Short mmCIF file of C-alpha atoms in Angstrom, two decimals:
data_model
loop_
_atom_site.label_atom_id
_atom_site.label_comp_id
_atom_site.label_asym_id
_atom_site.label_seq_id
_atom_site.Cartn_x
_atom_site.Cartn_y
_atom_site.Cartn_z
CA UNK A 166 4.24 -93.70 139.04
CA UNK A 167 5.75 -90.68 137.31
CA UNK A 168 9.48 -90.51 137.31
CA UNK A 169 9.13 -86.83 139.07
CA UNK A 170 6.40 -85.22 140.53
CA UNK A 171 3.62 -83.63 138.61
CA UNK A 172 3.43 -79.81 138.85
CA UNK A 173 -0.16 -78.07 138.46
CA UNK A 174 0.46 -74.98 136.31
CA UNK A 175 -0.89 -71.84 137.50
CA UNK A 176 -5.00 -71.72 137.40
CA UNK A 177 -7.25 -69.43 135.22
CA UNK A 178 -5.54 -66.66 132.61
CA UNK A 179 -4.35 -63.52 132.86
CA UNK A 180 -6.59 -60.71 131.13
CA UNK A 181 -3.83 -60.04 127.79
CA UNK A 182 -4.98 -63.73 127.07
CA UNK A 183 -9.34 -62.41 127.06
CA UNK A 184 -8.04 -59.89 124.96
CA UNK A 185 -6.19 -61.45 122.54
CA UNK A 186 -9.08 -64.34 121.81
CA UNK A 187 -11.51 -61.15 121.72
CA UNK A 188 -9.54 -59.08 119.38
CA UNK A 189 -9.08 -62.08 117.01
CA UNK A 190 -12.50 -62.85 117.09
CA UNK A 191 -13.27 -58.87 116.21
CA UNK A 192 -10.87 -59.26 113.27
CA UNK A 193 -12.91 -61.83 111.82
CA UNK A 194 -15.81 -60.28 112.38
CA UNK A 195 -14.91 -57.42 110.23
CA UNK A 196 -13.92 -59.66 107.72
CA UNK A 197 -17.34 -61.11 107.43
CA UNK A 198 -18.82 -57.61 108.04
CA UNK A 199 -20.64 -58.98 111.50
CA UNK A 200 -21.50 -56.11 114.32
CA UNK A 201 -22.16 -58.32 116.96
CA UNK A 202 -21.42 -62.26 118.11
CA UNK A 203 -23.93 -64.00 120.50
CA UNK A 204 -22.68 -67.12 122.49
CA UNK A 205 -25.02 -69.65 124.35
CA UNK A 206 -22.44 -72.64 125.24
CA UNK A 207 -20.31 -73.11 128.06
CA UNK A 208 -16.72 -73.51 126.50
CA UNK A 209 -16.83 -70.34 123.81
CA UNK A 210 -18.72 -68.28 127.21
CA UNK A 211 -15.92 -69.50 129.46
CA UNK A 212 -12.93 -68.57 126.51
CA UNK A 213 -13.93 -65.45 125.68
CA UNK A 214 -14.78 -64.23 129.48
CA UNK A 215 -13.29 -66.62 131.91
CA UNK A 216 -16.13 -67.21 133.55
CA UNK A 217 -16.00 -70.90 135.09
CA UNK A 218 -18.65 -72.20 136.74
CA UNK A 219 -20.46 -75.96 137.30
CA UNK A 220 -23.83 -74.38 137.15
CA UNK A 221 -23.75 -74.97 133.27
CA UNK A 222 -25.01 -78.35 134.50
CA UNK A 223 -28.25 -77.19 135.31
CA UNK A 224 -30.50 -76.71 131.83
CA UNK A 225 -33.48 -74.26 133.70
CA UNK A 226 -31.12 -71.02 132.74
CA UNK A 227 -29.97 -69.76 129.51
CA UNK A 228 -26.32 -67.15 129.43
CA UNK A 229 -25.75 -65.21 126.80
CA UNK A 230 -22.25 -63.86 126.25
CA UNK A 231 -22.43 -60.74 123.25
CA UNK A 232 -19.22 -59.65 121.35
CA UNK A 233 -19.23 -56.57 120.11
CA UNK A 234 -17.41 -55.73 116.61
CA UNK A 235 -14.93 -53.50 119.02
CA UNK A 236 -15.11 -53.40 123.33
CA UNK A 237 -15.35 -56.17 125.53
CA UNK A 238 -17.86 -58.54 125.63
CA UNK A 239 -21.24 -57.88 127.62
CA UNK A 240 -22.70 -61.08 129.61
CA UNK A 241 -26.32 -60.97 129.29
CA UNK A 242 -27.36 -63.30 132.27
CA UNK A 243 -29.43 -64.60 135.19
CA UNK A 244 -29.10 -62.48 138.40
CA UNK A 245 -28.01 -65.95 140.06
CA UNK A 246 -24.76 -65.58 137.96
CA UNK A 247 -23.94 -61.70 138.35
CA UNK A 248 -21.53 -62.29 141.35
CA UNK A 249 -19.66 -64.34 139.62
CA UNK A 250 -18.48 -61.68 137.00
CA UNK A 251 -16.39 -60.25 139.70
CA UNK A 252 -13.99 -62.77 138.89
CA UNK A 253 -13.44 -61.93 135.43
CA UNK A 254 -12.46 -59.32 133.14
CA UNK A 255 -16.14 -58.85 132.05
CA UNK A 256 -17.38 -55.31 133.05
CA UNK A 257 -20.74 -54.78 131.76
CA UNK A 258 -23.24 -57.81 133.19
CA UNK A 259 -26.57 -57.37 132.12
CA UNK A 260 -29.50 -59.38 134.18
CA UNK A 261 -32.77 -61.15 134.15
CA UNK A 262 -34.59 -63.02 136.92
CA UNK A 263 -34.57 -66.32 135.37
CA UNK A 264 -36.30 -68.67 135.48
CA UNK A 265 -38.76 -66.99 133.52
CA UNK A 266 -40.37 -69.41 130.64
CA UNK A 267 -42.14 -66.48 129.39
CA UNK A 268 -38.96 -64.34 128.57
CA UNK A 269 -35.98 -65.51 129.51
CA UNK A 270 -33.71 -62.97 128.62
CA UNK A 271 -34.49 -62.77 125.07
CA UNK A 272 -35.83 -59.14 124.86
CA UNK A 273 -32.66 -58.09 127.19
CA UNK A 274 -30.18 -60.10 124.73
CA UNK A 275 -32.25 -59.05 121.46
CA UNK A 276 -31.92 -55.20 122.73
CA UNK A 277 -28.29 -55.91 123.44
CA UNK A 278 -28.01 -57.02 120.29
CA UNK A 279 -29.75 -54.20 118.71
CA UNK A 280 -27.72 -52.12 120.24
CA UNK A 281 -24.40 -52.95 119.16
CA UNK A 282 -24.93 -54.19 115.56
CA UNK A 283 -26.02 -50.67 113.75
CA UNK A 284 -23.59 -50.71 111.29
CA UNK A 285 -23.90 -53.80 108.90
CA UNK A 286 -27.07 -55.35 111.05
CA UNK A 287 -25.32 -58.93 110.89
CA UNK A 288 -25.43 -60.36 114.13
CA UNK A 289 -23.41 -63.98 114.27
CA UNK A 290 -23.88 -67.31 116.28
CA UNK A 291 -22.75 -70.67 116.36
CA UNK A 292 -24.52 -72.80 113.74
CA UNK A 293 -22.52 -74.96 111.76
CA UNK A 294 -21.17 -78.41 112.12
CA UNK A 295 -20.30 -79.67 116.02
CA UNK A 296 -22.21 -76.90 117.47
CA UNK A 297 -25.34 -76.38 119.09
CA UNK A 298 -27.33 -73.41 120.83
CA UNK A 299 -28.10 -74.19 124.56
CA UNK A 300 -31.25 -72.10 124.45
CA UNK A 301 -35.00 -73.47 124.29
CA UNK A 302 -35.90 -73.14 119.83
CA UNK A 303 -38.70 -71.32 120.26
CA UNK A 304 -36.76 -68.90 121.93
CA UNK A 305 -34.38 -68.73 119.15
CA UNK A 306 -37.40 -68.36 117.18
CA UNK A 307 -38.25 -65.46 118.87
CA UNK A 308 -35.15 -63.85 119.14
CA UNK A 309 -35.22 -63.87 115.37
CA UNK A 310 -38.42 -62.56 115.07
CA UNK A 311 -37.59 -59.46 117.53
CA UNK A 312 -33.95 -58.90 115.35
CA UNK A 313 -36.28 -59.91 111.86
CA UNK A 314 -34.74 -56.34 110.34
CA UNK A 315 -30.80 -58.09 110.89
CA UNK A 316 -29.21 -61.19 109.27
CA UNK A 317 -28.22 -64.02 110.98
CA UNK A 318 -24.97 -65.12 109.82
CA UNK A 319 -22.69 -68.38 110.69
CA UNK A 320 -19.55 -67.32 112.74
CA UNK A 321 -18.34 -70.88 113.70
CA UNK A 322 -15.49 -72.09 111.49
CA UNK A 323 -13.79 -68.71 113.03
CA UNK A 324 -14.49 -69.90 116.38
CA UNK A 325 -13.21 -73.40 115.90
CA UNK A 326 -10.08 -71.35 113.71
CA UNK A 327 -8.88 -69.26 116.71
CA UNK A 328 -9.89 -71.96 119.35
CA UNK A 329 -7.73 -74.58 117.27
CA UNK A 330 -4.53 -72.75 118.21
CA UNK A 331 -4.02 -72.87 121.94
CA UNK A 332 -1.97 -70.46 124.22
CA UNK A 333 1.36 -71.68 126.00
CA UNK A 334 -1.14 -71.27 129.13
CA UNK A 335 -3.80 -73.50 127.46
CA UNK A 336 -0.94 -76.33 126.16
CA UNK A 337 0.33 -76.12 130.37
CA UNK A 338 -3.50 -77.46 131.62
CA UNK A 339 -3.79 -80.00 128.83
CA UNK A 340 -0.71 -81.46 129.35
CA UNK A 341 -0.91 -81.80 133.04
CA UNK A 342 -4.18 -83.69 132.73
CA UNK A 343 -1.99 -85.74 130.15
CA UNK A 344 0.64 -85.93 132.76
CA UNK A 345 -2.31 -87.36 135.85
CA UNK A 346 -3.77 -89.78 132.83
CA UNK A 347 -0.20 -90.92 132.06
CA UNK A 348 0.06 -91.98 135.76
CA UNK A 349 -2.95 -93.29 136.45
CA UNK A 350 -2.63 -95.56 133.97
CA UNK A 351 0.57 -96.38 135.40
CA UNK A 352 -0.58 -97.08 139.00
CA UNK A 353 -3.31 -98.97 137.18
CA UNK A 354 -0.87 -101.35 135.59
CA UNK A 355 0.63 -102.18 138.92
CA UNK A 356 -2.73 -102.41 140.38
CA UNK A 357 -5.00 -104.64 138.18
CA UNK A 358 -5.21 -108.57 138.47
CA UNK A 359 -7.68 -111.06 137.34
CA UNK A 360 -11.17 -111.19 138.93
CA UNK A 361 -11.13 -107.37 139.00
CA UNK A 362 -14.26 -106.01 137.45
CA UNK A 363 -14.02 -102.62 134.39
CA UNK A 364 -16.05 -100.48 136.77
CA UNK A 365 -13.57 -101.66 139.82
CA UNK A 366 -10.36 -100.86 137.27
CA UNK A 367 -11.95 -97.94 135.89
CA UNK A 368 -12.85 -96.33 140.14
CA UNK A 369 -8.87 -97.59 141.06
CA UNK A 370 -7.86 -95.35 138.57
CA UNK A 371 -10.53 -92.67 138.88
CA UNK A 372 -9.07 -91.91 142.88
CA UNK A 373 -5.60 -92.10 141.63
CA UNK A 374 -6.12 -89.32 139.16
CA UNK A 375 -8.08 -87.45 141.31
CA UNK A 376 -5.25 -87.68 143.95
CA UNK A 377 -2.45 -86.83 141.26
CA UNK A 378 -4.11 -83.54 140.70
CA UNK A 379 -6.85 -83.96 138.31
CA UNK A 380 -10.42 -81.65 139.03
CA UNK A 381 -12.49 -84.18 138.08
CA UNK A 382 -12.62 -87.55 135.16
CA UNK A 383 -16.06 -86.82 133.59
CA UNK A 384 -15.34 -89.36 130.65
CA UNK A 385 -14.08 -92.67 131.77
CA UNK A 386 -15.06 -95.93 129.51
CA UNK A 387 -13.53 -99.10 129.36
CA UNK A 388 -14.45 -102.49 127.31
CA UNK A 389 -13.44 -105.74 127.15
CA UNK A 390 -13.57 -109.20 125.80
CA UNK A 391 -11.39 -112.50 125.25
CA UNK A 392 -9.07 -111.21 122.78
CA UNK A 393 -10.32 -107.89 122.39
CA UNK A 394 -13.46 -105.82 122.42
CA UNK A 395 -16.43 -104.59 120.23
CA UNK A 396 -16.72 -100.90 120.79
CA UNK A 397 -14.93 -97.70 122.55
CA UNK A 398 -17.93 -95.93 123.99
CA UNK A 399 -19.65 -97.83 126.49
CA UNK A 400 -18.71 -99.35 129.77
CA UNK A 401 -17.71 -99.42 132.90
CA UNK A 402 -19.77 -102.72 133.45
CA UNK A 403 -19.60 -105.18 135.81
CA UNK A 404 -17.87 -107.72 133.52
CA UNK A 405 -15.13 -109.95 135.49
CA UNK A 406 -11.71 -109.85 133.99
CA UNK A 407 -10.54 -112.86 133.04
CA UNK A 408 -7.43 -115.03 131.29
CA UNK A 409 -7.33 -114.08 127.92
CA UNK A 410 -8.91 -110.90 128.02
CA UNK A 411 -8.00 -107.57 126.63
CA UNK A 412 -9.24 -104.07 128.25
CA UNK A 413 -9.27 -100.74 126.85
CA UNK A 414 -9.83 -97.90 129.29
CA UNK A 415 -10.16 -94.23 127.59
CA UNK A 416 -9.96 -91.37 129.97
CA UNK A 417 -10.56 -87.58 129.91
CA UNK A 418 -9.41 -86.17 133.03
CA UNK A 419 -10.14 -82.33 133.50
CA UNK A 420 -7.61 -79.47 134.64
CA UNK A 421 -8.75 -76.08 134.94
CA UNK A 422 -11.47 -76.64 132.51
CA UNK A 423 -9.22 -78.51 129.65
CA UNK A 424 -9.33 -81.93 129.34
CA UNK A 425 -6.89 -85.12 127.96
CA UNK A 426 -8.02 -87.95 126.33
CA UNK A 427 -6.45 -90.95 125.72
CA UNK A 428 -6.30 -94.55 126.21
CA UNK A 429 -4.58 -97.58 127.15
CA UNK A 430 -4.57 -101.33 126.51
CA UNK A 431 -4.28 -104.19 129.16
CA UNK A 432 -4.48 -108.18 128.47
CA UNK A 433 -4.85 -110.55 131.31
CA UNK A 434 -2.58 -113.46 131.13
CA UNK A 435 -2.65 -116.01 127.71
CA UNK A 436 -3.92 -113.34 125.70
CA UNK A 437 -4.11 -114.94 121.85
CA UNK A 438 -1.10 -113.86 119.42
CA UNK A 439 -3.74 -112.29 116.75
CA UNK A 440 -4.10 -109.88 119.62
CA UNK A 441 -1.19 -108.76 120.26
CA UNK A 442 -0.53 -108.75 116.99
CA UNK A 443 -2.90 -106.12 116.17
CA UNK A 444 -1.50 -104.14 119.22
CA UNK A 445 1.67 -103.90 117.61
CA UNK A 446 0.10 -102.27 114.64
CA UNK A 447 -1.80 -99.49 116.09
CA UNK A 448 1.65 -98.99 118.11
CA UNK A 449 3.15 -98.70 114.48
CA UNK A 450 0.24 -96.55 113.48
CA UNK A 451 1.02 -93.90 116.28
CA UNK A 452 4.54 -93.86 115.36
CA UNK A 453 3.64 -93.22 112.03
CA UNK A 454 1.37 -90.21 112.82
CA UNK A 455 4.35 -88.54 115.47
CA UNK A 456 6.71 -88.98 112.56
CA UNK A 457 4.41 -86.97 110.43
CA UNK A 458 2.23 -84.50 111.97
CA UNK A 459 3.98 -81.35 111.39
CA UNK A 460 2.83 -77.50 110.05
CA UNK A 461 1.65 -77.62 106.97
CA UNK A 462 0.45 -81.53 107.10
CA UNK A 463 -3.12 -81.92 106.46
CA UNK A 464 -5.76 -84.13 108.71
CA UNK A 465 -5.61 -86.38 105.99
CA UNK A 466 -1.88 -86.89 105.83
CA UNK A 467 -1.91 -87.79 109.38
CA UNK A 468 -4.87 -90.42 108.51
CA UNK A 469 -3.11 -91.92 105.78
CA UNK A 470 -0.16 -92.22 107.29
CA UNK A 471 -1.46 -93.90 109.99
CA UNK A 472 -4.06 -96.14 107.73
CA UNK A 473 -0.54 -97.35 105.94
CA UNK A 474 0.38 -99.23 108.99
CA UNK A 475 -2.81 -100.42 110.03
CA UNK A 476 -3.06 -102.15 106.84
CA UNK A 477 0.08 -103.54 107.07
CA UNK A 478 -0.86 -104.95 110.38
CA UNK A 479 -3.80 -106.70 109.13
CA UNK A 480 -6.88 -104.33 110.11
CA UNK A 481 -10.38 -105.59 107.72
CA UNK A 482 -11.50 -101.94 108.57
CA UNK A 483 -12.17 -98.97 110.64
CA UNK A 484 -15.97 -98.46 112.00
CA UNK A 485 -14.83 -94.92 114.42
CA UNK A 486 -15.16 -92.95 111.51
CA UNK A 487 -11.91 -90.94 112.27
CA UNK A 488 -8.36 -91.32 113.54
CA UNK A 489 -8.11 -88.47 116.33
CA UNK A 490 -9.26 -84.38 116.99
CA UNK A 491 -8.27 -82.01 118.12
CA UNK A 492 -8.86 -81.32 122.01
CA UNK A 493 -8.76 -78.94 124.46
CA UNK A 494 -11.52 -77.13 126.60
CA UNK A 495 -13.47 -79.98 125.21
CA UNK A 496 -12.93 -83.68 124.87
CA UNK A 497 -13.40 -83.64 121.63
CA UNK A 498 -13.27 -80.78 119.21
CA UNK A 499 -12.05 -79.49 115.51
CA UNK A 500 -10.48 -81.01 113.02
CA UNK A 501 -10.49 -84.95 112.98
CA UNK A 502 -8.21 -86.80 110.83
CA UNK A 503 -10.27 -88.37 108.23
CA UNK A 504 -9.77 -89.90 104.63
CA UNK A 505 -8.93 -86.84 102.10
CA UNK A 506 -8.96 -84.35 105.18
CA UNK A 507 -7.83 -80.97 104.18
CA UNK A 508 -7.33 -79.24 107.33
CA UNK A 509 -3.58 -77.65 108.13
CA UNK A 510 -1.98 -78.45 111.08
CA UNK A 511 -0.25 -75.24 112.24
CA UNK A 512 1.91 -74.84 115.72
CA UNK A 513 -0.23 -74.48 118.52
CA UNK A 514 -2.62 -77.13 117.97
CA UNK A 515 -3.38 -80.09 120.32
CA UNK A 516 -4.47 -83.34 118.85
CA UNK A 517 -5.26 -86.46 119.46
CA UNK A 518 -3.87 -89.48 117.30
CA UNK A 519 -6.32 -92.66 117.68
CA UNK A 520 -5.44 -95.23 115.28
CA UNK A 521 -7.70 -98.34 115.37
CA UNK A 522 -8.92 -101.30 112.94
CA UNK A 523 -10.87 -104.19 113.09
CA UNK A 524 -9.01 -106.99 113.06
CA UNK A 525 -11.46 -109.85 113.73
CA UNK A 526 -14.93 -110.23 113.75
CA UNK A 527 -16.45 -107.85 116.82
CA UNK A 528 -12.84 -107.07 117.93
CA UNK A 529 -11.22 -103.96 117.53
CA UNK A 530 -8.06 -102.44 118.84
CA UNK A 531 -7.86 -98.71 119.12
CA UNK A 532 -4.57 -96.75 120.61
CA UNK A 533 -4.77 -93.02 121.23
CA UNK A 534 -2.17 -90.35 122.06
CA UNK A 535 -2.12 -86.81 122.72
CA UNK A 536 0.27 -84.49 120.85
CA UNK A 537 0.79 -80.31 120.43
CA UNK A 538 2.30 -78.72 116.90
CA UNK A 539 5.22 -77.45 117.53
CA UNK A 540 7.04 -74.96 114.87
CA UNK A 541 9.06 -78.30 113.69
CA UNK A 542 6.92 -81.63 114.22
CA UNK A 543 5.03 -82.40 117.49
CA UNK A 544 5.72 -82.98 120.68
CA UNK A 545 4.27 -86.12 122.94
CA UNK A 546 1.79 -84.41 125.90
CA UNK A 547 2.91 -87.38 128.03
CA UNK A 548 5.08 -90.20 128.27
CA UNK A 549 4.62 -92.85 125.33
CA UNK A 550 2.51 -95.89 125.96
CA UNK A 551 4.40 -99.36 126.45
CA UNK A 552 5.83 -100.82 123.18
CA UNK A 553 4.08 -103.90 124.09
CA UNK A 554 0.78 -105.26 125.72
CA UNK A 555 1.46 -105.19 129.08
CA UNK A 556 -0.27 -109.17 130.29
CA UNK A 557 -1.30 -108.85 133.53
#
């Protein structure tokens, strides 16, 4: 358990913080000579208007959030959703009665659109790497075909720019999901024992977090094996714990919308010494990314840093492609630490550091932590995993 009790920061924003994402988003705009922005997916709708809601779950309805190159932005939406506004800063809500296959909302967002982009007639969207548009294609189709007279023009490596650097406010949510993780994991160490099953670890520490404060755990794996475990991705099964084993369990519990994610490693009783060998690496390889990761450190000084130590430890390899991202409103999101990475850490950002190797055939070990930039280094989100595997 937590050596003091964990405080939930305040919920939602106040409006300065809408305003200052918006008017940084409207400075880039006029850098790339844009009029308008158009957003379809839940966590760039919910930044730049606060709206929150768990309908996003349902796929029949499209939302359309439209920044204008100066104003607020104007939520072009289903009437279902037009109540909801009254909770945000958003003033001009624009409606459809969707669902309507045959035109849902695209004329209303393609004359919104038309509206405000006059100037240069360069409307922007999110359409580069780790994006998608939550809208049927052929309706994109069609929206292009309406707005055929204006360009349609890239705006997501500004998003992911201003979204990288995160507001006292957002750093306060992240690291109190940080803080429930932390100890649930702790009450799970004092709660596991032999014979348990992943899916009964992974529900113990599920209603723990859930007690300590977190809104909900929508991404909670776990694997296993004797002497480690083949991937990071799958699981809860029904697989029985036994002597010799090693678990991983890798949780994102959700605050307010922003998430954690990290992990922890558990062996159950003789666990073999190539084991816990390797766990002392990737502990070594975390140590060696805190010591680094500073302003004006690249992704790929944090990965090669941590790569050093791995290799010192023994690892043959490392099949997750990367060696932590950056987080936030979203488990996962930009930059990741990769080989050669060229992205600058500045203060404000909140990564994850995730060092793992193979260090057998079909075993891995993977260790992950989650850290802010501060003006001077970084700064843990939580308390520091145990030096050593705790055996159950």
């Amino acid at each position: 358990m937590p050596t003091k009790p964990l405080v939930a920061p305040v919920r939602g924003f106040a409006v300065v913080e809408f305003e200052h994402r918006t008017l940084q988003l409207q400075k880039h705009m006029r850098e790339q000579q844009v009029d308008a922005v158009f957003f379809t997916t839940e966590p760039e709708f919910r930044y730049l208007s606060g709206f929150k809601s768990q309908f996003w779950e349902s796929p029949t309805r499209p939302w359309f959030l439209v920044v204008p190159a100066e104003g607020k932005p104007i939520a072009v939406v289903p009437e279902i959703g037009v109540s909801g506004f009254d909770q945000t800063w958003i003033e001009d809500v624009r409606s459809w009665p969707s669902p309507r296959p045959e035109d849902d909302g695209i004329s209303l967002l393609a004359t919104t659109l038309a509206e405000v982009s006059t100037r240069f007639r360069r409307v922007g969207a999110m359409l580069g790497p780790e994006t998608h548009l939550r809208m049927p294609a052929q309706n994109f189709v069609a929206l292009q075909q309406i707005l055929m007279h204006h360009e349609l023009v890239d705006v997501s490596s500004s998003v992911r720019e201003i979204r990288s650097i995160k507001s006292q406010a957002e750093i306060e949510k992240v690291r109190f999901a940080c803080g429930v993780a932390a100890a649930g994991f702790e009450y799970l160490r004092g709660h596991l024992s032999a014979g348990m099953t992943e899916r009964e670890a992974c529900k113990a520490m599920h209603l723990e977090m859930l007690r300590l404060g977190a809104d909900n755990c929508p991404y909670l794996i776990s694997s296993s094996g004797l002497g480690g475990y083949d991937n990071i991705i799958m699981g809860p099964t029904d697989r029985v714990l036994n002597d010799g084993d090693v678990l991983i369990i890798d949780t994102g519990a959700n605050f307010d919308g922003y998430f954690c994610d990290f992990d922890r490693n558990f062996g159950f009783g003789d666990v073999d010494s190539d084991t816990l060998r390797a766990y002392d690496a990737v502990y070594a390889a975390t140590e060696a990314g805190l010591n680094i990761a500073a302003p004006g450190c690249t992704t790929g000084d944090v990965w090669q840093a941590m790569w050093t130590e791995l290799e010192k430890g023994g690892a043959l390899g490392n099949d997750v492609g990367r060696m932590g991202h950056g987080l936030g409103m979203q488990l996962t999101e930009w930059p990741s630490h990769v080989p050669n990475g060229d992205v600058e850490l500045k203060a404000g950002m909140v990564l994850t550091l995730e060092p793992g190797m193979a260090f057998a055939p079909n075993k891995m070990m993977v260790h992950e932590d989650n850290i802010v930039i501060t003006e001077s280094g970084c700064e843990l989100l939580h308390d520091r995993t145990w030096q050593t595997m705790p055996l159950i």
